[in-house]
Structure formats: structure tokens, C-alpha cells
XYZ file of N, CA and C in Angstrom:
351
model
N -0.779 -13.185 -22.438
C -0.672 -11.901 -21.976
C -1.379 -10.777 -22.816
N -1.824 -9.743 -22.375
C -1.756 -8.412 -22.885
C -0.555 -8.001 -23.139
N -0.187 -7.179 -24.348
C 0.944 -6.649 -24.253
C 1.104 -5.362 -23.059
N -0.429 -4.737 -23.211
C -1.020 -2.685 -23.467
C -1.903 -3.259 -22.546
N -1.550 -2.398 -21.316
C -3.137 -2.400 -20.523
C -3.068 -0.628 -20.309
N -4.475 -0.521 -20.228
C -4.667 0.866 -19.749
C -6.916 0.949 -18.993
N -5.115 2.086 -17.831
C -6.980 1.689 -16.945
C -6.811 3.094 -16.652
N -7.790 3.632 -15.863
C -8.653 4.559 -15.498
C -8.437 5.069 -14.055
N -8.253 5.773 -12.982
C -8.245 5.925 -11.999
C -9.505 7.467 -11.156
N -10.254 6.340 -10.656
C -11.767 6.680 -10.168
C -10.645 7.157 -9.207
N -11.530 9.414 -8.469
C -11.642 9.110 -7.169
C -12.535 9.138 -6.200
N -12.603 9.144 -5.519
C -14.131 9.928 -3.986
C -14.617 11.015 -3.938
N -14.538 11.310 -5.206
C -15.134 13.010 -5.144
C -16.887 12.751 -5.781
N -17.953 12.312 -5.264
C -19.020 12.274 -5.967
C -19.540 12.931 -6.962
N -18.549 13.421 -7.364
C -18.952 13.644 -9.044
C -18.484 12.535 -10.464
N -17.757 11.885 -9.521
C -16.070 11.046 -9.561
C -17.670 10.172 -10.675
N -16.881 9.403 -11.420
C -18.441 8.909 -13.050
C -19.117 7.674 -12.260
N -18.395 6.916 -11.864
C -19.058 5.521 -11.307
C -20.166 6.184 -9.884
N -20.057 7.114 -9.196
C -21.160 7.864 -8.361
C -21.637 8.522 -9.572
N -21.477 9.492 -10.037
C -22.394 10.254 -10.847
C -23.567 9.887 -11.658
N -23.056 8.245 -13.188
C -23.563 8.030 -13.245
C -24.574 6.372 -12.750
N -24.537 6.666 -11.266
C -25.055 5.708 -10.314
C -25.302 4.290 -10.759
N -23.753 4.013 -10.944
C -23.108 2.567 -10.449
C -23.833 2.515 -8.829
N -22.819 3.554 -8.618
C -22.687 2.589 -6.787
C -22.930 4.650 -6.574
N -23.875 4.433 -5.653
C -24.865 5.694 -4.537
C -23.746 5.929 -3.352
N -24.488 7.834 -2.634
C -23.955 7.655 -2.112
C -23.966 7.336 -0.567
N -24.829 6.127 -1.148
C -24.381 4.948 0.403
C -23.142 4.254 0.494
N -22.908 4.096 -1.129
C -21.431 3.223 -0.826
C -20.147 4.030 -1.150
N -20.428 5.458 -1.555
C -19.273 6.355 -1.510
C -19.412 6.703 -0.407
N -20.178 6.933 0.741
C -19.970 7.434 2.596
C -19.117 6.151 2.635
N -20.021 4.859 2.583
C -19.086 3.282 4.043
C -17.917 3.329 2.418
N -17.546 3.264 1.419
C -15.815 3.428 0.986
C -15.389 4.991 1.764
N -15.255 5.564 1.842
C -15.294 6.626 2.081
C -14.256 6.182 4.527
N -15.459 5.747 4.512
C -15.027 5.566 6.176
C -14.251 4.136 6.474
N -14.411 3.435 5.143
C -13.416 2.913 4.872
C -11.965 2.793 4.343
N -11.573 4.279 4.812
C -10.516 4.686 3.849
C -9.412 4.648 2.760
N -10.832 4.690 1.494
C -10.635 4.258 0.162
C -10.383 5.874 0.387
N -9.366 5.771 -1.248
C -8.719 6.686 -1.857
C -8.976 7.224 -3.183
N -9.503 6.157 -4.202
C -9.882 6.406 -5.287
C -9.557 3.864 -5.871
N -10.425 3.973 -7.371
C -10.835 3.161 -7.338
C -9.324 2.857 -8.917
N -10.090 1.745 -9.495
C -9.258 1.233 -10.946
C -10.024 -0.185 -11.026
N -10.654 0.244 -12.240
C -11.213 -0.933 -12.375
C -12.028 -1.252 -11.333
N -12.477 -0.538 -10.830
C -13.857 -0.106 -9.622
C -12.929 -0.916 -8.081
N -12.519 -1.225 -8.544
C -11.430 -1.634 -7.476
C -10.958 -0.349 -5.916
N -11.901 -0.436 -4.634
C -11.765 0.648 -3.691
C -9.743 -0.117 -3.517
N -8.935 1.488 -3.441
C -7.846 1.207 -2.537
C -7.653 2.903 -1.704
N -6.982 1.954 -0.717
C -7.561 3.287 1.232
C -5.506 4.111 0.080
N -5.415 4.057 1.128
C -3.822 5.936 1.354
C -2.136 4.979 0.743
N -2.138 3.739 0.914
C -1.578 2.775 0.503
C -1.282 1.892 -0.974
N -2.625 2.086 -1.222
C -2.741 1.095 -2.828
C -3.054 -0.655 -2.421
N -3.517 -0.028 -1.287
C -4.576 -1.435 -0.347
C -5.513 -1.313 -0.897
N -5.628 -2.441 -1.523
C -7.701 -2.842 -2.417
C -8.480 -3.112 -0.779
N -9.316 -2.604 -0.772
C -10.523 -2.591 0.523
C -11.520 -3.199 0.064
N -11.439 -4.924 1.424
C -12.258 -5.073 1.358
C -14.195 -4.695 1.355
N -14.701 -4.842 0.723
C -16.176 -4.808 0.524
C -17.033 -5.505 0.324
N -18.530 -5.218 0.670
C -19.586 -6.523 -0.314
C -19.554 -5.541 -1.559
N -18.891 -5.040 -2.077
C -18.794 -4.265 -3.439
C -17.592 -4.363 -4.579
N -16.462 -4.848 -3.121
C -15.533 -5.988 -3.794
C -16.225 -7.198 -5.004
N -16.669 -8.075 -4.065
C -17.908 -9.052 -3.768
C -18.979 -9.019 -4.879
N -19.217 -7.986 -5.925
C -20.045 -8.062 -6.589
C -19.952 -8.097 -8.218
N -18.782 -7.252 -7.893
C -17.693 -6.786 -9.239
C -17.498 -7.771 -10.123
N -17.269 -7.396 -10.642
C -17.497 -8.583 -11.949
C -16.050 -7.622 -12.608
N -14.345 -7.821 -12.855
C -13.138 -6.735 -13.775
C -12.025 -7.495 -12.900
N -10.905 -7.543 -13.974
C -10.192 -8.277 -13.970
C -9.919 -7.344 -11.762
N -8.957 -8.389 -11.530
C -8.795 -8.496 -10.021
C -7.595 -7.491 -9.928
N -7.148 -7.219 -8.690
C -6.107 -5.918 -8.964
C -4.632 -7.160 -8.762
N -4.989 -9.001 -8.430
C -3.314 -9.172 -7.650
C -3.067 -9.096 -9.241
N -4.975 -9.848 -10.581
C -4.276 -10.068 -12.191
C -3.785 -9.060 -12.993
N -4.351 -7.590 -12.260
C -3.778 -6.453 -13.196
C -2.048 -6.005 -12.274
N -1.503 -6.282 -11.351
C -0.296 -6.346 -10.889
C 0.872 -7.189 -11.275
N 0.212 -7.972 -11.882
C 1.572 -8.289 -12.702
C 1.655 -8.248 -14.442
N -0.068 -8.353 -14.831
C 0.696 -7.222 -16.327
C 1.387 -6.558 -16.193
N 1.710 -6.302 -17.572
C 3.228 -5.402 -17.906
C 2.868 -4.190 -19.060
N 3.476 -3.253 -18.322
C 2.788 -2.158 -18.898
C 1.725 -1.889 -18.481
N 1.643 -1.225 -17.295
C 0.241 -1.028 -16.559
C -0.404 0.465 -16.806
N -0.617 1.557 -17.500
C -0.963 2.556 -18.148
C -2.236 2.914 -17.367
N -1.532 3.683 -16.414
C -2.701 4.285 -15.310
C -3.007 6.369 -16.265
N -4.814 6.129 -16.168
C -4.963 7.702 -17.123
C -5.616 8.134 -16.826
N -5.484 9.825 -15.617
C -6.614 10.199 -14.685
C -5.695 11.632 -14.079
N -6.076 13.204 -14.384
C -5.578 14.402 -14.250
C -6.895 15.072 -13.832
N -6.363 16.280 -13.547
C -7.747 16.409 -12.301
C -6.711 17.410 -11.000
N -6.672 18.278 -10.657
C -6.182 18.657 -9.091
C -7.394 16.995 -7.793
N -8.244 17.049 -7.857
C -9.321 16.053 -7.381
C -9.390 14.888 -7.303
N -8.663 14.338 -8.244
C -7.801 13.234 -8.578
C -6.495 12.908 -7.480
N -5.518 13.872 -7.004
C -4.292 13.450 -7.221
C -4.673 12.415 -6.270
N -5.010 12.872 -4.236
C -5.905 11.490 -3.874
C -5.734 10.192 -5.129
N -6.527 10.091 -5.430
C -7.140 8.996 -6.101
C -4.672 8.270 -6.560
N -4.750 9.822 -7.435
C -3.879 8.267 -8.563
C -2.171 8.437 -6.809
N -1.953 8.958 -6.739
C -1.160 8.353 -5.069
C -1.359 7.490 -4.599
N -2.215 7.171 -3.941
C -1.984 5.822 -3.636
C -2.412 4.942 -5.241
N -2.606 5.207 -6.427
C -2.371 3.871 -7.224
C -1.590 4.017 -7.104
N 0.055 5.224 -6.921
C 0.825 4.839 -7.109
C 1.161 3.905 -6.193
N 1.533 4.140 -5.549
C 2.177 4.105 -3.978
C 1.870 2.361 -4.088
N -0.118 1.559 -4.363
C -0.220 0.079 -4.709
C 1.290 -0.650 -5.341
N 2.335 -0.069 -6.217
C 2.575 0.092 -6.987
C 2.282 -0.926 -8.876
N 0.823 -0.954 -8.843
C 0.103 -1.935 -9.816
C 0.630 -1.604 -11.647
N 1.169 1.180 -11.639
C 0.870 1.278 -13.051
C 2.940 0.963 -13.409
N 2.551 0.821 -14.043
C 4.743 0.657 -14.746
C 4.133 2.385 -14.813
N 2.998 3.906 -15.892
C 3.286 4.333 -16.470
C 2.224 4.930 -15.778
N 2.288 6.999 -16.400
C 1.163 6.883 -15.333
C 0.976 8.330 -17.027
N -0.503 8.476 -16.401
C -0.474 9.591 -17.698
C -1.414 11.183 -17.518
N -0.852 11.867 -17.373
C -1.497 12.705 -16.838
C -1.124 14.475 -16.847
N -2.196 14.911 -16.202
C -1.547 17.213 -16.922
C -0.183 16.995 -15.816
N 0.111 18.231 -15.799
C 0.795 19.263 -15.306
C 1.043 19.295 -14.096
N -0.753 20.504 -13.345
C -0.730 20.742 -12.036
C -0.689 19.090 -11.618
N -1.767 19.026 -11.587
C -1.749 17.309 -11.008
C -1.433 16.365 -10.785
N 0.370 16.254 -10.914
C 1.079 16.116 -11.071
C 2.018 16.893 -10.876
N 2.598 17.827 -10.156
C 3.248 18.306 -9.142
C 2.818 18.839 -8.082
N 0.728 18.388 -8.011
C -0.132 18.326 -7.172
C 0.535 16.815 -6.049
N 0.940 16.052 -6.428
C 1.148 15.084 -6.460
C 2.626 14.843 -5.946
N 3.562 15.434 -6.339
C 4.988 15.359 -6.005
C 5.434 16.140 -4.406
N 4.493 17.752 -5.137
C 4.682 18.429 -3.746
C 4.244 17.272 -2.221
N 2.937 17.023 -2.776
C 2.468 16.254 -0.794
C 3.412 15.225 -1.096
N 4.146 14.269 -1.815
C 4.757 13.304 -1.311
C 5.903 14.069 -1.216
N 6.484 15.180 -1.104
C 7.475 16.183 -0.568
C 7.265 16.635 0.907
N 6.706 16.310 1.352
C 5.941 17.138 2.252
C 5.410 15.715 3.943
N 5.841 14.740 3.046
C 5.593 13.535 4.129
C 6.860 13.574 4.986
């Protein structure tokens, strides 16, 4: 097993790398948004509670599974920017991260929205 795993967290913004680079297209973005996706980890899209969204995209993905990721120790999520706040919050709720690295403004936005709930 890995001693340390670092993962990025992607947003559901059209400028997110996975969409901007053409890996997924605008139809995929729309479909995932309609399914309640808030962001992704390793291209696994999650809802607001950090639960995996089953979709045709998931079926064709070659990546470490969310189940396997959740069993790893020292999983570090790296993401910054207010556009990623919802995605980060969702991934945190999913409980797969041990550590989060982000910027101050994004951390404050996540904490503020958690206190508003």
C-alpha cells in the first residue's frame, strides 16, 4: 500500500481541467450536473455528500476506485480557489481525505458555508 497519496479535487465549472482539456465534453458536464455532481476526485464525480455518482462515465473510467481510495492512509487532497469550494466540501463529507491543502480564502468559504447549514 502507498504510504502517501496526493489527489486533486476538480470543480464542476466548465473551465475545470477535465472539461477544458476535452477529456469530458459539455454534454458530460450537463449530465453530471443534473445528477447532482459537485466535483471529482481522480475523475470520480461525487454529490454534495461525497457519495459516488454512478454514470456511464464511471463505467469507462480507468482509475483507482473510490472504495480503494477510502482504504488508503494519508490521502492528501489539494485544491484551491473559490470555484472549488463546493467540490472540496463534498469530498470532505465523503471522508476519503486525511489532509486538505488549500488557500485561506477557500478554507474560509468552506467553513462559513458549513456554519450556515
